[in-house]
Amino acid sequence: MSTTATAGRGPVDPRLWRYSRSARRYLVLIVVLALIDTAAVVVSAVMLGTVLAGVITSYAREMSDWAAQLWILLGAIVVRTLAAWLQARYGHRAASRVVEEIENEVLDAASHMDPRDLDSERESIAIVVTRALGGLAPYLTGYVPSLVLAATLTPITLVVILTEDLTSALIIFFTLPLIPIFMILIGLLTKGRAEKTLESMTRLSAQLLDLVAGLPTLRALGRERGPAARVQALGDAHRRATMRALKIAFLSSMVLELLATLCVALVAVSIGLRLVFGDMALEAGIIALVLAPEVYVPLRRVGAQFHAAEDGVAAADKAFAILDRRAPTAPGTAVVDAAGTGIRFESVSARSGASRERESRGTRAPCQLSADIAPGLVTVLAGPNGAGKSTALNILLGLTEPCEGRVLVGDLDARSLDLRSWWDQIAWLPQRPVLVPGTLRENLEFTGSTTDVLGDTAAALGFDRVLAELPDGWETKVGTGGVGLSLGQLQRLALTRVLSSDKPVLLLDEPTAHLDDAAEALVLAALREIADRGKTVIVVGHRPSVLAWADVVVNVRAE
């Protein structure tokens, strides 16, 4: 058993039951089935010992005299078969539901993470949710039932053997700890292997995604085969890590099988010698001999099943680490009408997430940001890279928690606002606009804008000329992240989507990035017209032309 996954948490991570309701129901089911299976095993052994000993020692009696015992034996076998069938039938269903619930919990936690933290963990979270957590199913269908059997079948059968034969019980009592000892030794040998496998899979997937996204550029530069050696090296590393994990799983199973077989052989030899010399009853010997393997089977399965599912356990541990960081904050309930309402930053500071080193030094970005933002004016947040301009927008959106100060929307603290109601009044353009696979019209109309408004906004921003160059106009299909459009076309598309909305607050992070001077002038003119209608416009900008166009410039600094 791996010590990395169980250290400080016991054989089964209690967070599994905390974050999955289906896991709790599944635990109740396997405990009940384990008790039923244990009772069936004991009854089968007792009936088998009674019948065989009676048949062998009572020559005058006929098989019909053992009818009651044989029917009980048959019933016990049927019950045990049904218990195994129920475990197989509902175990996989329950495992699928548990994995689905944990994946949804991780997605929910990731959606509430600080955007700066999410950027650094995006690839690993994606791998955990889409692929790695699927490895938890063997853990739930194999390891956990075996563990429950080890807690029920092993001690109960040992007690039954003790009532039948003290010598066999003592042999089992002193040899049984050898299996957990070897499991621990194997766990020390394999310590960190599952984490390395998950890490190599994450690196390989991230490299492949980056390569696929950048293939058009690499092909244009004639470098499409350049990363092949690196991808092959990552693939080989992942293959070696996976094969090492499989090799350890097979070897550990072989070791535990061999050890359990030798222990049972000791019991069998002891019983055989004492039966030969007449030192024990035949019925007690048969019962002890039948039950002896059942004592070792659950522990043997625990070790084998755990190593077979160790990758899923490592992924679950990472998922639980993400869930444990989720802050239990009470949702805001206040509702504000943002139309015509001023926004005030009062000495707002946030811890920098630029790097672990800067965060450990207590760097704040922004630092002591104070500003009054009035509707009807264009406010530009200016400052060097890393000063916290985008973070200031995230704080206003409720995505990042400030470590000092507060943001007021009217007279209400932004942290007390109902986020859904607040977001419904904001049109936001992030640095990397998000587009979904589909047509251009689908990417624009989900904001609620009509075709006429979209057409007018597109004409004002010059996006109508982009549409004229595309073969299918509004019906042109784009891939994830806007694949199929240039950076300038993507930026104009995102601006058209934001500026065509009727939201009273507009937050734009570098809206003129990737645009030439003519396109920038169109965007700034459209924003000026929107601000003149009494809307609140906050822009993050660097260019001198943007700073000269602004009504109010707020300098943002880090410290």
XYZ file of C-alpha atoms in Angstrom:
559
model
C 0.000 0.000 0.000
C 1.422 3.360 -0.963
C 2.352 5.492 1.962
C 2.035 8.677 -0.027
C -1.692 8.467 -0.424
C -2.544 7.235 3.009
C -0.144 9.075 5.271
C -2.095 10.987 7.859
C -5.461 10.093 6.315
C -5.911 6.359 6.997
C -6.419 3.584 4.430
C -9.182 5.553 2.650
C -9.068 9.309 2.220
C -12.066 10.664 4.199
C -12.355 13.522 1.732
C -13.789 11.005 -0.735
C -16.909 10.629 1.428
C -17.036 14.360 2.123
C -17.097 15.498 -1.501
C -19.235 12.700 -2.987
C -22.680 11.729 -1.761
C -22.696 8.674 -4.036
C -19.484 7.483 -2.353
C -21.230 7.479 1.026
C -24.133 5.413 -0.313
C -21.687 3.075 -2.044
C -19.782 2.561 1.221
C -22.992 1.493 2.984
C -23.715 -0.957 0.145
C -20.298 -2.627 0.190
C -20.315 -2.907 3.997
C -23.670 -4.719 3.866
C -22.482 -6.957 1.024
C -19.223 -7.688 2.886
C -21.135 -8.802 5.990
C -23.408 -10.995 3.870
C -20.406 -12.484 2.068
C -18.634 -13.144 5.372
C -21.661 -14.952 6.804
C -21.965 -17.032 3.619
C -18.281 -17.998 3.767
C -18.501 -19.111 7.396
C -21.726 -21.064 6.820
C -20.269 -22.729 3.706
C -17.133 -23.817 5.564
C -19.065 -25.196 8.549
C -21.539 -27.099 6.362
C -18.761 -28.423 4.127
C -16.754 -29.603 7.117
C -19.796 -31.230 8.698
C -20.835 -33.087 5.531
C -17.343 -34.255 4.504
C -16.377 -35.375 7.979
C -19.698 -37.154 8.382
C -19.486 -38.909 5.009
C -15.904 -40.030 5.624
C -16.346 -41.236 9.194
C -19.936 -42.540 9.067
C -19.934 -45.244 6.445
C -23.402 -46.507 7.258
C -25.189 -43.212 6.631
C -26.439 -42.199 3.176
C -26.211 -38.818 1.412
C -29.922 -38.209 2.001
C -29.102 -37.903 5.696
C -27.121 -34.755 4.896
C -29.846 -33.120 2.806
C -30.426 -30.247 5.232
C -26.708 -29.404 5.418
C -26.350 -29.660 1.621
C -29.309 -27.321 1.043
C -27.819 -24.836 3.503
C -24.465 -25.134 1.704
C -26.150 -24.530 -1.646
C -28.009 -21.530 -0.229
C -24.762 -20.055 1.120
C -23.091 -20.477 -2.261
C -26.049 -18.822 -4.018
C -26.017 -15.936 -1.522
C -22.288 -15.405 -2.020
C -22.738 -15.471 -5.796
C -25.540 -12.902 -5.585
C -23.418 -10.660 -3.350
C -20.568 -10.785 -5.878
C -23.013 -10.053 -8.711
C -24.491 -7.073 -6.885
C -21.015 -5.744 -6.154
C -20.036 -6.032 -9.828
C -23.356 -4.617 -11.073
C -23.632 -1.586 -8.825
C -19.945 -1.042 -8.136
C -19.142 0.268 -11.626
C -22.273 2.421 -11.687
C -21.448 3.908 -8.315
C -17.822 4.459 -9.315
C -18.934 6.340 -12.433
C -21.226 8.552 -10.371
C -18.502 9.211 -7.783
C -15.984 10.168 -10.474
C -18.569 12.420 -12.137
C -19.399 14.151 -8.835
C -15.740 14.787 -8.010
C -15.089 16.082 -11.536
C -18.009 18.496 -11.184
C -16.762 19.587 -7.769
C -13.287 20.266 -9.189
C -14.748 22.207 -12.126
C -16.865 24.257 -9.731
C -13.835 24.936 -7.521
C -11.725 25.885 -10.558
C -14.426 28.276 -11.788
C -14.220 30.087 -8.443
C -10.411 30.184 -8.289
C -8.492 33.401 -8.560
C -7.734 33.800 -12.307
C -4.033 34.228 -11.513
C -3.921 30.879 -9.677
C -5.987 29.201 -12.364
C -3.535 30.251 -15.092
C -0.696 28.372 -13.391
C -2.764 25.203 -12.830
C -4.921 25.163 -15.939
C -3.218 22.196 -17.639
C -2.993 20.014 -14.530
C -6.647 20.642 -13.622
C -7.716 19.832 -17.189
C -5.812 16.525 -17.112
C -7.210 15.602 -13.696
C -10.805 16.274 -14.794
C -10.730 14.869 -18.326
C -8.500 11.810 -17.915
C -6.780 11.131 -14.620
C -9.816 10.877 -12.316
C -11.139 8.049 -14.475
C -8.431 5.901 -12.864
C -10.320 6.217 -9.587
C -12.895 3.665 -10.785
C -10.612 0.618 -10.196
C -9.862 2.033 -6.759
C -13.562 2.159 -5.897
C -14.542 -1.151 -7.483
C -11.486 -3.115 -6.352
C -9.528 -1.592 -3.493
C -12.333 -0.238 -1.285
C -14.438 -3.482 -1.331
C -11.284 -5.494 -0.592
C -10.486 -3.166 2.292
C -13.981 -3.573 3.734
C -13.664 -7.361 3.389
C -10.320 -7.204 5.181
C -12.063 -5.421 8.050
C -14.914 -7.973 8.225
C -14.050 -11.328 6.638
C -10.508 -11.595 8.002
C -11.218 -11.105 11.742
C -14.497 -13.031 11.725
C -13.040 -16.077 9.957
C -10.031 -15.969 12.281
C -12.364 -16.070 15.285
C -14.232 -19.060 13.778
C -10.937 -20.884 13.199
C -9.968 -20.116 16.800
C -13.112 -21.868 18.027
C -12.279 -24.914 15.906
C -8.477 -25.201 16.149
C -6.205 -23.127 18.368
C -2.991 -24.184 16.608
C -4.178 -23.095 13.154
C -5.435 -19.799 14.603
C -2.027 -19.118 16.183
C -0.203 -19.864 12.912
C -2.493 -17.466 11.041
C -2.237 -14.843 13.805
C 1.576 -14.725 13.565
C 1.868 -14.998 9.752
C -0.961 -12.603 8.876
C 1.047 -9.408 9.669
C 3.605 -10.421 7.026
C 1.227 -9.328 4.255
C 0.771 -5.726 5.517
C 4.521 -5.522 6.157
C 5.284 -6.481 2.561
C 2.578 -4.086 1.352
C 4.301 -1.249 3.215
C 7.704 -2.245 1.799
C 6.283 -2.255 -1.724
C 4.637 1.107 -1.008
C 7.991 2.578 0.022
C 9.509 1.211 -3.187
C 6.790 2.772 -5.362
C 6.566 6.043 -3.446
C 6.004 8.927 -5.856
C 5.624 6.730 -8.966
C 1.946 7.606 -9.480
C 2.652 11.329 -9.047
C 5.434 11.098 -11.647
C 3.098 9.319 -14.058
C 0.466 12.046 -13.637
C 3.091 14.764 -14.041
C 4.474 13.227 -17.245
C 0.940 12.895 -18.652
C 0.249 16.552 -17.822
C 3.451 17.735 -19.540
C 2.783 15.612 -22.610
C -0.830 16.799 -22.961
C 0.112 20.463 -22.463
C 2.913 20.185 -25.049
C 0.592 18.556 -27.580
C -2.125 21.173 -27.063
C 0.384 23.992 -27.501
C 1.777 22.321 -30.602
C -1.644 21.843 -32.197
C -2.609 25.457 -31.413
C 0.628 26.774 -32.909
C 0.820 24.495 -35.956
C -0.342 27.149 -38.466
C 2.394 29.527 -37.325
C 5.028 26.779 -37.220
C 4.009 25.606 -40.679
C 4.226 29.137 -42.055
C 7.762 29.353 -40.676
C 8.692 25.887 -41.921
C 9.205 24.623 -38.372
C 6.259 22.226 -38.057
C 8.596 19.274 -37.460
C 10.814 21.124 -35.005
C 9.005 20.056 -31.792
C 8.800 16.409 -32.901
C 11.874 15.384 -30.895
C 10.555 17.063 -27.748
C 7.093 15.472 -28.094
C 8.705 12.063 -28.689
C 10.866 12.502 -25.589
C 7.814 13.381 -23.485
C 5.914 10.419 -24.917
C 8.784 8.073 -24.121
C 8.953 9.426 -20.564
C 5.222 8.877 -20.099
C 5.471 5.360 -21.562
C 8.343 4.465 -19.235
C 6.491 5.824 -16.194
C 3.348 3.892 -17.141
C 5.257 0.645 -17.723
C 7.053 1.026 -14.403
C 3.708 1.425 -12.644
C 2.323 -1.689 -14.404
C 5.456 -3.692 -13.607
C 5.220 -2.776 -9.933
C 1.529 -3.719 -9.896
C 2.226 -7.175 -11.385
C 5.252 -7.831 -9.163
C 3.445 -6.752 -6.007
C 0.537 -9.046 -6.844
C 2.925 -11.945 -7.394
C 4.716 -11.317 -4.091
C 1.476 -11.136 -2.116
C 0.063 -14.242 -3.834
C 3.243 -16.206 -3.074
C 3.291 -15.071 0.548
C -0.391 -15.918 1.106
C 0.098 -19.331 -0.511
C 3.034 -20.149 1.770
C 1.068 -19.076 4.852
C -1.896 -21.256 3.894
C 0.536 -24.117 3.213
C 1.845 -23.855 6.783
C -1.694 -24.216 8.118
C -2.420 -27.132 5.767
C 0.769 -29.002 6.749
C 0.010 -28.517 10.439
C -3.559 -29.788 10.034
C -2.444 -32.746 7.895
C 0.193 -33.922 10.372
C -2.183 -33.699 13.327
C -4.898 -35.555 11.440
C -2.442 -38.334 10.582
C -1.447 -38.738 14.221
C -5.035 -38.403 15.433
C -4.446 -35.219 17.410
C -7.503 -33.344 16.047
C -11.004 -34.016 14.795
C -11.566 -34.298 11.033
C -14.489 -31.832 11.029
C -12.454 -29.116 12.792
C -9.534 -29.715 10.434
C -11.690 -29.359 7.303
C -13.364 -26.186 8.601
C -10.000 -24.609 9.495
C -8.486 -25.664 6.160
C -11.411 -24.203 4.168
C -11.390 -20.917 6.078
C -7.593 -20.411 6.159
C -7.326 -19.013 2.575
C -10.291 -16.710 3.227
C -8.344 -15.005 6.007
C -5.536 -13.987 3.646
C -7.569 -13.270 0.496
C -8.877 -9.787 1.451
C -5.440 -8.455 2.490
C -3.868 -9.922 -0.621
C -6.493 -8.210 -2.778
C -6.016 -4.903 -0.949
C -2.368 -4.720 -1.973
C -2.944 -5.863 -5.549
C -5.957 -3.627 -6.155
C -4.365 -0.555 -4.617
C -1.328 -0.627 -6.883
C -3.565 -1.269 -9.895
C -5.505 1.922 -9.071
C -2.652 4.057 -7.736
C -2.768 6.521 -10.653
C -6.405 7.282 -9.887
C -5.570 7.756 -6.200
C -2.856 10.275 -7.100
C -5.305 12.162 -9.331
C -7.934 12.136 -6.572
C -5.373 13.465 -4.092
C -4.661 16.365 -6.430
C -8.377 16.948 -6.947
C -8.980 16.993 -3.190
C -6.112 19.442 -2.754
C -7.914 21.802 -5.146
C -11.207 21.335 -3.315
C -9.588 21.893 0.081
C -8.368 25.306 -1.066
C -11.895 26.384 -1.937
C -12.740 29.138 0.514
C -16.111 28.670 2.247
C -17.372 32.197 1.587
C -20.998 33.162 1.979
C -22.468 34.398 -1.323
C -23.517 38.027 -1.521
C -27.195 38.857 -1.733
C -27.244 42.608 -2.325
C -28.552 43.828 -5.682
C -27.558 47.143 -7.212
C -28.685 48.973 -10.325
C -25.384 49.775 -12.029
C -26.904 52.234 -14.512
C -25.706 55.705 -13.570
C -24.014 54.405 -10.399
C -20.492 55.461 -9.505
C -17.703 53.018 -8.582
C -15.027 53.758 -5.997
C -11.766 51.964 -5.235
C -10.733 52.704 -1.634
C -7.059 51.834 -0.947
C -7.417 48.486 -2.690
C -4.456 46.091 -2.602
C -4.127 42.485 -3.712
C -1.340 39.951 -3.251
C 0.610 39.451 -6.427
C 0.210 36.096 -8.103
C 2.943 36.727 -10.645
C 5.286 34.221 -9.039
C 5.761 32.175 -5.915
C 8.875 34.163 -5.058
C 7.105 37.534 -5.305
C 4.118 36.234 -3.384
C 6.378 34.982 -0.586
C 7.893 38.468 -0.349
C 4.430 39.965 0.130
C 4.325 41.862 -3.178
C 1.025 43.648 -3.750
C -0.343 44.468 -7.180
C -2.230 46.740 -7.224
C -1.096 48.560 -4.112
C -3.302 51.141 -2.360
C -5.373 51.806 -5.482
C -7.848 54.647 -4.946
C -10.059 55.998 -7.711
C -13.519 57.437 -8.316
C -15.071 56.152 -11.534
C -18.074 58.111 -12.744
C -20.558 57.038 -15.400
C -20.447 59.006 -18.630
C -16.636 59.249 -18.513
C -13.932 57.011 -19.944
C -11.527 55.907 -17.198
C -8.207 54.334 -18.190
C -6.118 52.273 -15.769
C -2.485 52.841 -16.675
C 0.780 51.574 -15.308
C 3.694 49.228 -16.033
C 3.253 45.532 -16.700
C 2.588 43.635 -13.483
C 1.226 46.670 -11.667
C -2.153 44.976 -11.172
C -4.417 46.655 -13.723
C -6.113 43.424 -14.799
C -6.276 42.348 -11.169
C -8.168 45.559 -10.370
C -10.806 44.571 -12.945
C -10.933 41.054 -11.446
C -11.528 42.558 -7.995
C -14.370 44.659 -9.377
C -15.836 41.534 -10.990
C -15.576 39.589 -7.718
C -13.085 37.094 -9.174
C -10.196 38.135 -6.915
C -10.366 38.917 -3.216
C -8.452 42.075 -2.143
C -6.167 41.778 0.860
C -6.766 45.430 1.786
C -9.371 48.064 1.029
C -12.688 47.670 -0.707
C -14.593 48.481 -3.877
C -17.892 50.347 -3.573
C -20.622 50.212 -6.188
C -22.786 53.106 -5.144
C -22.950 52.652 -1.381
C -22.575 48.852 -1.436
C -19.389 46.859 -0.945
C -18.758 44.808 -4.095
C -18.195 41.722 -1.908
C -21.794 41.896 -0.690
C -23.262 41.892 -4.198
C -25.079 38.961 -5.724
C -22.554 38.061 -8.414
C -25.058 36.793 -10.967
C -27.051 40.000 -10.782
C -23.845 42.056 -10.891
C -22.349 40.183 -13.851
C -25.610 40.542 -15.806
C -24.911 44.284 -15.859
C -21.272 44.056 -17.027
C -19.803 43.624 -20.496
C -16.242 42.358 -20.072
C -13.428 42.046 -22.581
C -10.476 40.091 -21.048
C -6.957 40.075 -22.478
C -7.628 36.691 -24.070
C -11.211 36.772 -25.403
C -13.043 33.460 -25.125
C -14.762 32.083 -28.206
C -16.586 28.782 -28.464
C -16.514 26.482 -31.507
C -19.301 27.480 -33.859
C -20.278 30.255 -36.244
C -19.474 33.923 -35.767
C -23.196 34.643 -35.373
C -23.476 32.058 -32.558
C -20.498 33.609 -30.779
C -22.153 37.017 -30.875
C -25.838 36.352 -30.371
C -25.506 34.560 -27.028
C -25.025 38.028 -25.482
C -28.645 38.742 -26.387
C -27.950 41.311 -29.095
C -30.153 41.379 -32.179
C -28.842 41.024 -35.714
C -29.502 44.718 -36.431
C -27.482 45.855 -33.409
C -24.667 43.471 -34.301
C -24.613 44.816 -37.837
C -24.466 48.424 -36.669
C -21.689 47.703 -34.167
C -19.740 45.693 -36.721
C -19.954 48.615 -39.165
C -18.830 51.074 -36.493
C -15.783 48.931 -35.628
C -14.907 47.974 -39.184
C -15.747 44.332 -38.569
C -18.102 44.424 -41.561
C -15.029 44.579 -43.808
C -13.672 41.477 -42.053
C -16.985 39.721 -42.707
C -16.798 40.649 -46.368
C -13.422 38.908 -46.627
C -14.710 35.691 -45.036
C -16.287 33.124 -47.367
C -19.456 32.556 -45.312
C -19.800 35.917 -43.549
C -21.679 35.584 -40.248
C -21.915 31.809 -40.781
C -18.140 31.346 -40.874
C -17.146 28.673 -38.383
C -14.294 29.135 -35.946
C -12.564 26.686 -33.649
C -11.801 26.806 -29.938
C -10.228 30.133 -28.980
C -11.020 31.646 -32.384
C -8.922 29.273 -34.490
C -9.414 30.339 -38.103
C -9.172 34.081 -37.411
C -6.136 36.319 -37.150
C -5.422 38.088 -33.860
C -6.748 41.359 -35.250
C -9.943 39.712 -36.547
C -10.408 37.923 -33.231
C -10.020 41.181 -31.319
C -12.581 42.968 -33.525
C -15.002 40.069 -33.134
C -14.685 40.216 -29.336
C -15.110 44.001 -29.362
C -18.214 43.687 -31.520
C -19.677 41.232 -29.024
C -18.934 43.478 -26.027
C -19.901 46.821 -27.541
C -23.158 45.534 -29.019
C -24.493 44.642 -25.565
C -26.757 47.004 -23.639
C -24.951 46.512 -20.291
C -24.451 49.706 -18.241
C -20.834 48.861 -17.251
C -18.058 48.051 -19.721
C -14.698 46.637 -18.603
C -12.125 46.355 -21.378
C -8.616 44.965 -20.865
C -6.327 46.219 -23.657
C -9.173 46.612 -26.190
C -6.909 47.997 -28.933
C -4.298 45.230 -28.725
C -3.446 43.693 -32.140
C -5.187 46.571 -33.967
C -3.630 49.096 -36.329
C -4.042 52.857 -35.883
C -7.118 53.092 -38.103
C -8.913 50.256 -36.326
C -7.918 51.694 -32.955
C -9.462 55.043 -33.867
C -12.763 53.326 -34.735
C -12.778 51.459 -31.407
C -12.023 54.578 -29.379
C -14.732 56.514 -31.189
C -17.266 53.759 -30.485
C -16.299 53.724 -26.802
C -16.619 57.512 -26.623
C -20.137 57.286 -28.037
C -21.064 54.608 -25.481
C -19.690 56.705 -22.596
C -21.636 59.743 -23.834
C -24.801 57.699 -23.360
C -24.114 57.628 -19.614
C -22.504 54.203 -19.356
C -19.504 53.412 -17.155
C -16.427 52.614 -19.257
C -13.207 51.338 -17.646
C -10.292 50.560 -19.939
C -6.847 49.090 -19.291
C -4.439 50.750 -21.687
C -0.793 51.451 -22.444
C -0.726 53.263 -25.749
C -0.227 57.044 -25.689
C -3.200 57.456 -28.010
C -5.451 55.657 -25.509
C -4.144 57.726 -22.590
C -4.659 60.979 -24.530
C -8.219 59.960 -25.439
C -9.245 59.137 -21.843
C -11.283 61.463 -19.628
C -9.603 60.157 -16.470
C -6.284 58.336 -16.167
C -5.686 56.321 -12.982
C -2.093 55.285 -12.352
C -1.849 51.769 -10.906
C 1.297 50.712 -9.088
C 2.705 47.638 -7.381
C 4.829 47.485 -4.268
